[in-house]
Coordinates of C-alpha atoms and ligand atoms in Angstrom, one line a residue:
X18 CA 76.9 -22.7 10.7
X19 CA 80.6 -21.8 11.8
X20 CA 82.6 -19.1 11.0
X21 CA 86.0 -19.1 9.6
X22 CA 88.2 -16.2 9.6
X23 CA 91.4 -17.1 7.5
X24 CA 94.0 -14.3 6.1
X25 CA 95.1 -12.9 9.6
X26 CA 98.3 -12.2 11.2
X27 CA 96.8 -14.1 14.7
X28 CA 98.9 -12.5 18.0
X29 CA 98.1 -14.2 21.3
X30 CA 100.8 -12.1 23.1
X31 CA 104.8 -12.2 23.6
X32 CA 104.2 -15.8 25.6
X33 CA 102.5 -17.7 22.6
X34 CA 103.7 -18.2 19.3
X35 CA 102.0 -16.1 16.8
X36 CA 100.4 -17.4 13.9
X37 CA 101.0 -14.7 10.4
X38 CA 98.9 -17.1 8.2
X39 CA 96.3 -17.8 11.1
X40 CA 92.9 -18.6 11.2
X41 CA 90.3 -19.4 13.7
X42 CA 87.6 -21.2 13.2
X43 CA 84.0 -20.0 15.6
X44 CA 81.3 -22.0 16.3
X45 CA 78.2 -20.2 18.1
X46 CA 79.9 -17.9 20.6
X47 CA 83.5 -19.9 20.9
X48 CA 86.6 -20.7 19.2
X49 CA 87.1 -24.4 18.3
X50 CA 90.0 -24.4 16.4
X51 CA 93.0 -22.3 16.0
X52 CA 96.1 -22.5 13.9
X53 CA 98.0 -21.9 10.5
X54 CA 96.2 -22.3 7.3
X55 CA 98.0 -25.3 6.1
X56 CA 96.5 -27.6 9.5
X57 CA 93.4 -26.3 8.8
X58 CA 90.8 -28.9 10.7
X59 CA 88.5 -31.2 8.0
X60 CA 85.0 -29.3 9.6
X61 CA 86.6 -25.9 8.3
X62 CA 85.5 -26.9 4.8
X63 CA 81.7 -26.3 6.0
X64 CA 82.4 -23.0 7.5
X65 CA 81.5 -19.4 6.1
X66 CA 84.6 -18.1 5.2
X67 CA 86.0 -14.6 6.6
X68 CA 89.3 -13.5 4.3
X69 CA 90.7 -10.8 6.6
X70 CA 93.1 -10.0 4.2
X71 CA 96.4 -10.3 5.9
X72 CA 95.1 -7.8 9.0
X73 CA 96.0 -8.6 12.9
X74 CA 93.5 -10.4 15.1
X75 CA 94.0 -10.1 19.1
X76 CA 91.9 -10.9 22.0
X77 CA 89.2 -8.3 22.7
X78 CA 90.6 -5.9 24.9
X79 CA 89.3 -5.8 28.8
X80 CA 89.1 -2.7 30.6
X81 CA 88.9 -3.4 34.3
X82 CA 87.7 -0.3 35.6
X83 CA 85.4 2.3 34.5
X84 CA 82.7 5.1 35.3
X85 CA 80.3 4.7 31.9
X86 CA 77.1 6.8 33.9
X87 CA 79.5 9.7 33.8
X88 CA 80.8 9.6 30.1
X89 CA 77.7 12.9 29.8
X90 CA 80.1 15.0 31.4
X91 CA 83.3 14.2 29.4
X92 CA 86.1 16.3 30.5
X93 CA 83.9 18.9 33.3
X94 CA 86.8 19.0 35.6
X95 CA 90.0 18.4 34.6
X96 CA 91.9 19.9 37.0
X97 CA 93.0 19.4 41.0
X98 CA 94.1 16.0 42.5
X99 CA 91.6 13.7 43.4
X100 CA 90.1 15.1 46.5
X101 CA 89.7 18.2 44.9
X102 CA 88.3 16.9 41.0
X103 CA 86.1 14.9 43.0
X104 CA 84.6 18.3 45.2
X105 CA 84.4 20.0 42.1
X106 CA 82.6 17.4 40.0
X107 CA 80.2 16.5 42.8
X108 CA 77.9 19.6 41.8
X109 CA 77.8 18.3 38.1
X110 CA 77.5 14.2 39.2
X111 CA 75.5 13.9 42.5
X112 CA 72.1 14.5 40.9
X113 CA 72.0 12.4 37.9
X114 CA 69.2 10.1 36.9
X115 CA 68.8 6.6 35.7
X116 CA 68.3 8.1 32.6
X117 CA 70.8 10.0 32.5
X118 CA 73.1 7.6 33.5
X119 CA 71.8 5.2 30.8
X120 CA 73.0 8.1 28.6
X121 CA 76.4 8.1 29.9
X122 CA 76.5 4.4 29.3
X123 CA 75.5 4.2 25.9
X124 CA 78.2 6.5 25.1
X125 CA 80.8 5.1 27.2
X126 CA 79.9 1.3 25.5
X127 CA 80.1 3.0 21.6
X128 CA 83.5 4.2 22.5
X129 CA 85.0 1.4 24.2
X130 CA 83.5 -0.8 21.4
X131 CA 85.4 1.4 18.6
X132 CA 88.5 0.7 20.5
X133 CA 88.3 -2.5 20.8
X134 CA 87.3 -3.0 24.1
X135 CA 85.3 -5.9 24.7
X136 CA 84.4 -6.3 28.1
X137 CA 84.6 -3.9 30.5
X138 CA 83.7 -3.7 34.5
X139 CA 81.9 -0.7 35.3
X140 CA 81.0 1.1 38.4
X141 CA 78.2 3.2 39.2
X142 CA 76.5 4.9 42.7
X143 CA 72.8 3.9 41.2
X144 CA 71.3 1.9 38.5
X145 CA 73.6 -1.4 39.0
X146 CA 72.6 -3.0 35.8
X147 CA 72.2 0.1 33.8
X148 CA 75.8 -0.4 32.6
X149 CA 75.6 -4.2 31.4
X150 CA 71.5 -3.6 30.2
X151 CA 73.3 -1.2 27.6
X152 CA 76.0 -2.9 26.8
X153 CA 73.9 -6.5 26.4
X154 CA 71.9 -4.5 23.9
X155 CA 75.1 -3.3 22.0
X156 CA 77.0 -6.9 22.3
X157 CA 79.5 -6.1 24.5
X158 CA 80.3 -8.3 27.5
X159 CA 80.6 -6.8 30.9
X160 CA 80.7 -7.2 35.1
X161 CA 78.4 -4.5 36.4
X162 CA 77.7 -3.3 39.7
X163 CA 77.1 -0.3 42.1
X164 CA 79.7 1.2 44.7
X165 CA 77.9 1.5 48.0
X166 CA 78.4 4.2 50.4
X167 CA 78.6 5.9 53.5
X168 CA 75.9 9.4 53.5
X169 CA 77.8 10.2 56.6
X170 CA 81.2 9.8 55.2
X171 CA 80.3 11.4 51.5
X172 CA 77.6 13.3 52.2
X173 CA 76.9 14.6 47.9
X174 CA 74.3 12.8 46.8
X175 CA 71.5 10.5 48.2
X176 CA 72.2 7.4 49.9
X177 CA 72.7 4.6 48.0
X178 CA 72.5 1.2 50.4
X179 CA 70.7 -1.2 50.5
X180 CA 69.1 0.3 47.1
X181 CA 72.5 -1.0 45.2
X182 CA 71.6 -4.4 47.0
X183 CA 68.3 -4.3 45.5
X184 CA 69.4 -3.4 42.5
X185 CA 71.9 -6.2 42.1
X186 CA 69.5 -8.8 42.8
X187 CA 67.6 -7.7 39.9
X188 CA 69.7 -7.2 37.8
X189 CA 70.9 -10.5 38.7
X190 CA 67.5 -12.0 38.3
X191 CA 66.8 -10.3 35.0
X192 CA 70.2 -12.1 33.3
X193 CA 70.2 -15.3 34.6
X194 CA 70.1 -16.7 31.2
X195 CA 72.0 -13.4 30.0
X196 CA 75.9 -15.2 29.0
X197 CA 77.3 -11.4 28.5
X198 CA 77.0 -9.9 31.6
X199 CA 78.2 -10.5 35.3
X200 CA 77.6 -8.5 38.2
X201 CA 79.5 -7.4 41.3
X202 CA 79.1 -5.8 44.7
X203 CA 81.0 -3.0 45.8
X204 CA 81.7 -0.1 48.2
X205 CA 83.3 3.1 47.0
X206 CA 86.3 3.1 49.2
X207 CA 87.5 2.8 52.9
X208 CA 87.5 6.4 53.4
X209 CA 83.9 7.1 52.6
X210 CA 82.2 3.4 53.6
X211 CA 82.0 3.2 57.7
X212 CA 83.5 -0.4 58.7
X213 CA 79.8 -1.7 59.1
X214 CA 79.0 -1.1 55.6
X215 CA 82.2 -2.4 54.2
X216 CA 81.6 -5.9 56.5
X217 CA 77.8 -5.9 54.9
X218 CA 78.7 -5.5 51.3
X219 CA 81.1 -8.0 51.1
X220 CA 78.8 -10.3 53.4
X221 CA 76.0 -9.8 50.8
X222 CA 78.9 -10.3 47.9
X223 CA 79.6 -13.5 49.1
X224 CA 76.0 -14.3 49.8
X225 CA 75.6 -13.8 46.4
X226 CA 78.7 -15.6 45.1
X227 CA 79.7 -11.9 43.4
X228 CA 83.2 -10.1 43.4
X229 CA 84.1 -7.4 45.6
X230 CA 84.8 -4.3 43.9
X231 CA 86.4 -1.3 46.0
X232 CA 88.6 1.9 45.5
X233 CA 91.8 1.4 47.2
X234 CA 95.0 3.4 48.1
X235 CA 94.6 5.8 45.6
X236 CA 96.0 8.8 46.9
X237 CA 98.5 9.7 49.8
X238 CA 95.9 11.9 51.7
X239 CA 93.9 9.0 51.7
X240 CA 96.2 6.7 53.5
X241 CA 96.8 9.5 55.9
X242 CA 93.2 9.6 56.2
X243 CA 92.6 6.3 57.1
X244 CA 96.3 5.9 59.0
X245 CA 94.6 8.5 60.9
X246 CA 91.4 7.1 61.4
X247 CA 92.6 3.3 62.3
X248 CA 96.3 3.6 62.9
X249 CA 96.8 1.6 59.5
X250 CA 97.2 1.8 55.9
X251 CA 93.9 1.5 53.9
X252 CA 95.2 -2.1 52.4
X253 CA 95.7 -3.2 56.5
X254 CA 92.5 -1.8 57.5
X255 CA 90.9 -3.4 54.8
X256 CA 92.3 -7.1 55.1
X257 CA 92.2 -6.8 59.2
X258 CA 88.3 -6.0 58.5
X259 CA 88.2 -9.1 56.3
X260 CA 86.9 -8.0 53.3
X261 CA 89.8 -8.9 50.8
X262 CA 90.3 -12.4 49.7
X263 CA 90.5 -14.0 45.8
X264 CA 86.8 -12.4 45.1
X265 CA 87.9 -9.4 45.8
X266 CA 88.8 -6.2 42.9
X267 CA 90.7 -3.1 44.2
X268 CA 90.9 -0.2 41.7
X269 CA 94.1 2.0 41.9
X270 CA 96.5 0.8 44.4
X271 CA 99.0 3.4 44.1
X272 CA 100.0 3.8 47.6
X273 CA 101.2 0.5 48.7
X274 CA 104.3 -0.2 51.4
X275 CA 105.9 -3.6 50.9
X276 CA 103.8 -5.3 53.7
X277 CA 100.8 -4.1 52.2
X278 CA 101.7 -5.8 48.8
X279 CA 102.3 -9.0 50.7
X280 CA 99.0 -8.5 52.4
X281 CA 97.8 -8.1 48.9
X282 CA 99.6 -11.3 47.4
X283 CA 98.7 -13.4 50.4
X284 CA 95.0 -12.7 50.2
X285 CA 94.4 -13.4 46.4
X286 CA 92.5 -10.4 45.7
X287 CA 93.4 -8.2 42.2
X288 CA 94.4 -4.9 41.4
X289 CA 92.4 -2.5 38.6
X290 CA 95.7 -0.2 37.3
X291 CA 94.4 2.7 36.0
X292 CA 97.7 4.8 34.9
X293 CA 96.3 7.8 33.0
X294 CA 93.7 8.4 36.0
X295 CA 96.2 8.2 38.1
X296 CA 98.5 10.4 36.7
X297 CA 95.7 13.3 35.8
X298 CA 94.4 13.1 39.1
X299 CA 98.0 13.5 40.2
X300 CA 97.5 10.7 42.4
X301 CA 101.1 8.9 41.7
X302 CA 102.7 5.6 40.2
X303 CA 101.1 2.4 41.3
X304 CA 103.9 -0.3 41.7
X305 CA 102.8 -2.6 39.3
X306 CA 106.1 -4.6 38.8
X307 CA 106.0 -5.0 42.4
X308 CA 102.2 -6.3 42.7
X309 CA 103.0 -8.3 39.5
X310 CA 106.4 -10.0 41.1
X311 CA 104.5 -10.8 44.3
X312 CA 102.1 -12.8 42.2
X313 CA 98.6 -10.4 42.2
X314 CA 96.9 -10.1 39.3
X315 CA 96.9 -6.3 37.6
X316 CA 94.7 -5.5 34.8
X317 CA 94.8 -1.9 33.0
X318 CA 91.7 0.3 33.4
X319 CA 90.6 3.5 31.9
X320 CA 88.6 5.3 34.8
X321 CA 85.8 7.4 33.7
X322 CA 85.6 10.1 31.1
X323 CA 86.0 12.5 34.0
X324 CA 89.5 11.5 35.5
X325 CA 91.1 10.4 32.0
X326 CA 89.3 11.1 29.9
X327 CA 88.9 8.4 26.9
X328 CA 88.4 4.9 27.2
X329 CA 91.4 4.1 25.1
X330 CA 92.9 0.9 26.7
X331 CA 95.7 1.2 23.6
X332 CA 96.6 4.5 25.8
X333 CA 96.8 2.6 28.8
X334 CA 98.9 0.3 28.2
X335 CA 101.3 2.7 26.9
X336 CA 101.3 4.4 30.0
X337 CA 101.1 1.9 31.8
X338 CA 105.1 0.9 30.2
X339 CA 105.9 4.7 30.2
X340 CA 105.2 5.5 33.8
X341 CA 107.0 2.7 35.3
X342 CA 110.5 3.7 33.2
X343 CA 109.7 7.0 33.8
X344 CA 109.5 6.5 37.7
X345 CA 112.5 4.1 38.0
X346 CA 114.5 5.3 35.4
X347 CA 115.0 1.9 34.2
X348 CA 114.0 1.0 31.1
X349 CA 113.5 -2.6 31.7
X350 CA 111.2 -2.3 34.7
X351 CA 108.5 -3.2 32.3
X352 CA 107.9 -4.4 28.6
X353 CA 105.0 -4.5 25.6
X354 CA 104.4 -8.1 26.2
X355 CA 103.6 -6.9 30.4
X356 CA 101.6 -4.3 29.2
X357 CA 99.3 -6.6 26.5
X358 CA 99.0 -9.1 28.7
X359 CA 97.4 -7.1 31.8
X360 CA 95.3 -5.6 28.8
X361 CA 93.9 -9.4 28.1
X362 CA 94.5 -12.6 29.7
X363 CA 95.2 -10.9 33.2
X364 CA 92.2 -8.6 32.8
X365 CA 90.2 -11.5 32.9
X366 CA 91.8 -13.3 36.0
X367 CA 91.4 -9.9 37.5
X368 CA 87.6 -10.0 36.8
X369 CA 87.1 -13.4 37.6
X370 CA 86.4 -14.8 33.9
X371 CA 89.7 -16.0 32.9
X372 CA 87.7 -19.3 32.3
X373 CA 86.0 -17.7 29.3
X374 CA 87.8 -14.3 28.1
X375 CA 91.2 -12.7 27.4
X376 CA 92.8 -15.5 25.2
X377 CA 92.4 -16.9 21.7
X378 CA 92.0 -20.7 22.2
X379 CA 89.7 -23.5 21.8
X380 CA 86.7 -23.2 24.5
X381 CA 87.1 -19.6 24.9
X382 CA 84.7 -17.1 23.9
X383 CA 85.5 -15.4 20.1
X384 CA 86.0 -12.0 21.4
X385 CA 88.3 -10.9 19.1
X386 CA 89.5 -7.6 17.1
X387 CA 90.9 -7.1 14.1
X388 CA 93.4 -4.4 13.5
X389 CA 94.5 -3.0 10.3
X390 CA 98.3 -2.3 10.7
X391 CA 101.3 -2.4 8.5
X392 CA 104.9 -2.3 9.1
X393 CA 107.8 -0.6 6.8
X394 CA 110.0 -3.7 7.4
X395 CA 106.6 -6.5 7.6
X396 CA 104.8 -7.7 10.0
X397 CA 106.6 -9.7 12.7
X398 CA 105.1 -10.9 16.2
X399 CA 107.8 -8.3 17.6
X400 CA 106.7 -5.2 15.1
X401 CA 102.7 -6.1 15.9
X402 CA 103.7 -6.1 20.1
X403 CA 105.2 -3.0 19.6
X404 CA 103.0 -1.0 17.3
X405 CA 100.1 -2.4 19.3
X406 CA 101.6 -0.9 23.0
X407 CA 103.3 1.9 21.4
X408 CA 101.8 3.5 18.3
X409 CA 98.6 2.6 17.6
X410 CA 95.2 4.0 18.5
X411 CA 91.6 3.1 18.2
X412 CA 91.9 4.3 14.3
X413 CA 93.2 1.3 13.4
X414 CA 90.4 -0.8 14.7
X415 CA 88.7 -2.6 11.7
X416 CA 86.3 -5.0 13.1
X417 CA 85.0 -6.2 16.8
X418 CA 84.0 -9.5 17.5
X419 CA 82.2 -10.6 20.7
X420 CA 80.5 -13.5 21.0
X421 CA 81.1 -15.0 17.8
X422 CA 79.1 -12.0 16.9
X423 CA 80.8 -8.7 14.7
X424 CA 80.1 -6.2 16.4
X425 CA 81.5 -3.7 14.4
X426 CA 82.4 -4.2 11.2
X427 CA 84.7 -1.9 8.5
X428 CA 84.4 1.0 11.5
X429 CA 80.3 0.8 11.8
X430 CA 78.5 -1.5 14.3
X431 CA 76.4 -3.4 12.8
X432 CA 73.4 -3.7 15.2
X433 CA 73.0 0.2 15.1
X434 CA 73.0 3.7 13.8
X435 CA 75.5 5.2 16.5
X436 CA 75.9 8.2 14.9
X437 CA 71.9 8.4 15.6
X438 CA 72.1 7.3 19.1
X439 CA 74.7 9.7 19.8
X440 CA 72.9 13.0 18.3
X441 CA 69.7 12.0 20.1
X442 CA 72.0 11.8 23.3
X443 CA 73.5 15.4 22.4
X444 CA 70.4 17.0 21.2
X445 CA 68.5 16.0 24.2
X446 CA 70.9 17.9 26.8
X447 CA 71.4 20.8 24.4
X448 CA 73.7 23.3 25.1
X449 CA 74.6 23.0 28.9
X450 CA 76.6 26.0 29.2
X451 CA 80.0 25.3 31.3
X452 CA 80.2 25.8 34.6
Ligands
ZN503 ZN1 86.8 4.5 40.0

């Protein structure tokens, strides 16, 4: 039977008209129709109705980067730039279990969920489809994977290659039939992956017909390291070793010269913007409207619970607006309707499922959510853009729908006791003193 939800404001973002007595009609996992109530389709009659009472109904949200292993240790260093978080944290991190990292997960996929996130890429340095097994069981979509890397270069922690390799295939094997998650290979960065390794995880990417996924140009003393190492910037070194092309995913980008951002443009790979990890880890301002103007594709990405520390992509693209103006001192440099659309449509083009996710049509998956909001003056598509870049929060996040399936319903998911899951999660580490 199809689903019809009716009574919503419907906003598609600033390009597309939106639709204030919208509904869409869901069939299985996709949207078949969508418009206003009064061109409702004949099969509509059939449907289950869904009166969402007047509330606002957007694409689910996708976050293109994230740690979800690491959510355990929410907030254990919070201070020092990135070199010097990621020293401190190493003690805490490097010895984690699969278990434990299936903790992490399953709170890192409750929280996204609750703010509306509906598909999220996630990173991890073992258990490659730890990440997507969790979130498959909770309904959410998502493109897992493992960063490879160099013991020699990042000597914490065991080695994890071919192991991630391994692990992949598996994962791969185990969701063949499995429409919510994707998978990736990757390789944490150019600074701690030796060229060899960066040349065989994107060989066995391609092998594989996966994306790419690497940290990249993060932080200045990283561009000195590897300007140091290879006489070029880490976007050069990278596109000389030939491991960036339109299957590729770089996370950060924040220190990028203009040749590097053609370099970027020319190869078709996309950027992961992750502003509020970026700014905590006092890393800098990546130049989105740049990237954006040279025609790569930028999603918005919340990092881990380490570097941020919530998986708010609401936050995001707030920041993401904020930085910019803040950076140029113009306030034009970038708008709400930039900021919602590298939260949806160009999230998905970043993660290589634009075919399915990021937009409210016909043929595209129903990953929706529905916010309660109001407005003083009424809603208008203007009002609803602005409240949702610039005000609002995961509070007003009534209902999640992925798949054609609700997730989460007035607040609650409907598939679980979270606040169960969570107090097992709590009461099984106890009280970890700090430190
Ligand atoms: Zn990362």
């Amino acid at each position: 039977m199809s689903t019809l939800l009716h009574n919503a404001f419907v906003f598609r973002g600033a390009d597309q008209p939106a639709l204030p007595d919208g509904a869409i009609l869901i069939d299985g996992s996709k949207i078949t129709w969508i418009g206003p109530m009064s061109a409702l389709p004949a099969e509509a009659a059939l449907a289950h109705r869904v009166d969402l009472g007047g509330q606002v109904v957007i694409p689910g949200l996708i976050n293109t980067h994230a740690h979800g292993g690491l959510s355990t240790h929410r907030g254990c260093c919070d201070e020092g730039d990135l070199f010097e978080w990621a020293a401190a944290l190493a003690p805490h991190t490097s010895h984690l279990t699969i278990e434990d990292n299936r903790r992490g997960c399953t709170l890192a996929v409750l929280e996204m969920l609750r703010n509306g996130i509906t598909t999220a890429c996630d990173c991890t340095r073992f258990g490659a489809g730890v990440f997507s097994e969790v979130a498959t069981g909770l309904g959410m979509r998502s493109l897992g994977g493992a960063l490879a890397n160099s013991p020699e270069l990042r000597p914490t922690g065991r080695p994890n290659w071919p192991l991630a390799l391994e692990e992949t295939r598996a994962a791969l094997a185990r969701n063949a039939s499995n429409p919510l998650a994707r998978f990736y290979l990757g390789a944490h960065s150019p600074y701690s992956c030796t060229p060899d390794l960066l040349l065989e995880v994107k060989q066995a990417a391609d092998d594989l017909g996966l994306p790419f996924v690497i940290h990249a140009a993060e932080n200045r003393r990283e561009t000195e390291m590897i300007e140091a190492r290879y006489g070029k910037s880490p976007i050069r070194w990278l596109a000389d070793l030939g491991v960036l092309d339109a299957n590729s995913i770089l996370a950060h980008c924040v220190w990028l010269n203009e040749a590097d951002i053609q370099i970027l443009a020319r190869s078709g790979a996309s950027v992961a913007h992750n502003p509020a990890s970026n700014a905590k880890l006092a890393s800098g301002v990546a130049p989105v409207p740049a990237m954006r103007a040279a025609g790569i594709s930028v999603g918005l990405g919340t990092d881990s619970t380490l570097s941020n520390n919530s998986l708010d992509l609401f936050q995001e693209m707030k920041l993401s607006v904020l930085m910019q103006r803040i950076h140029t001192l113009d306030g034009t440099v970038m708008g709400a309707g930039d900021a919602f659309r590298m939260a949806t449509s160009e999230g998905a083009k970043v993660l290589g499922w634009a075919d399915e996710i990021g937009q409210l049509a016909p043929g595209f998956q129903a990953d929706l959510v529905v916010l309660d909001l109001r407005h003083p003056l009424g809603l208008t598509p203007g009002r609803v853009l602005s409240d949702i870049v610039y005000r609002i929060g995961p509070r007003e996040v009534r209902a999640v729908m992925v798949a054609g399936e609700m997730i989460l319903e007035d607040g609650a998911f409907t598939r679980i006791d979270a606040l169960q899951v969570e107090m097992e999660i709590y009461d099984h580490y106890g009280n970890i003193p700090e430190g």
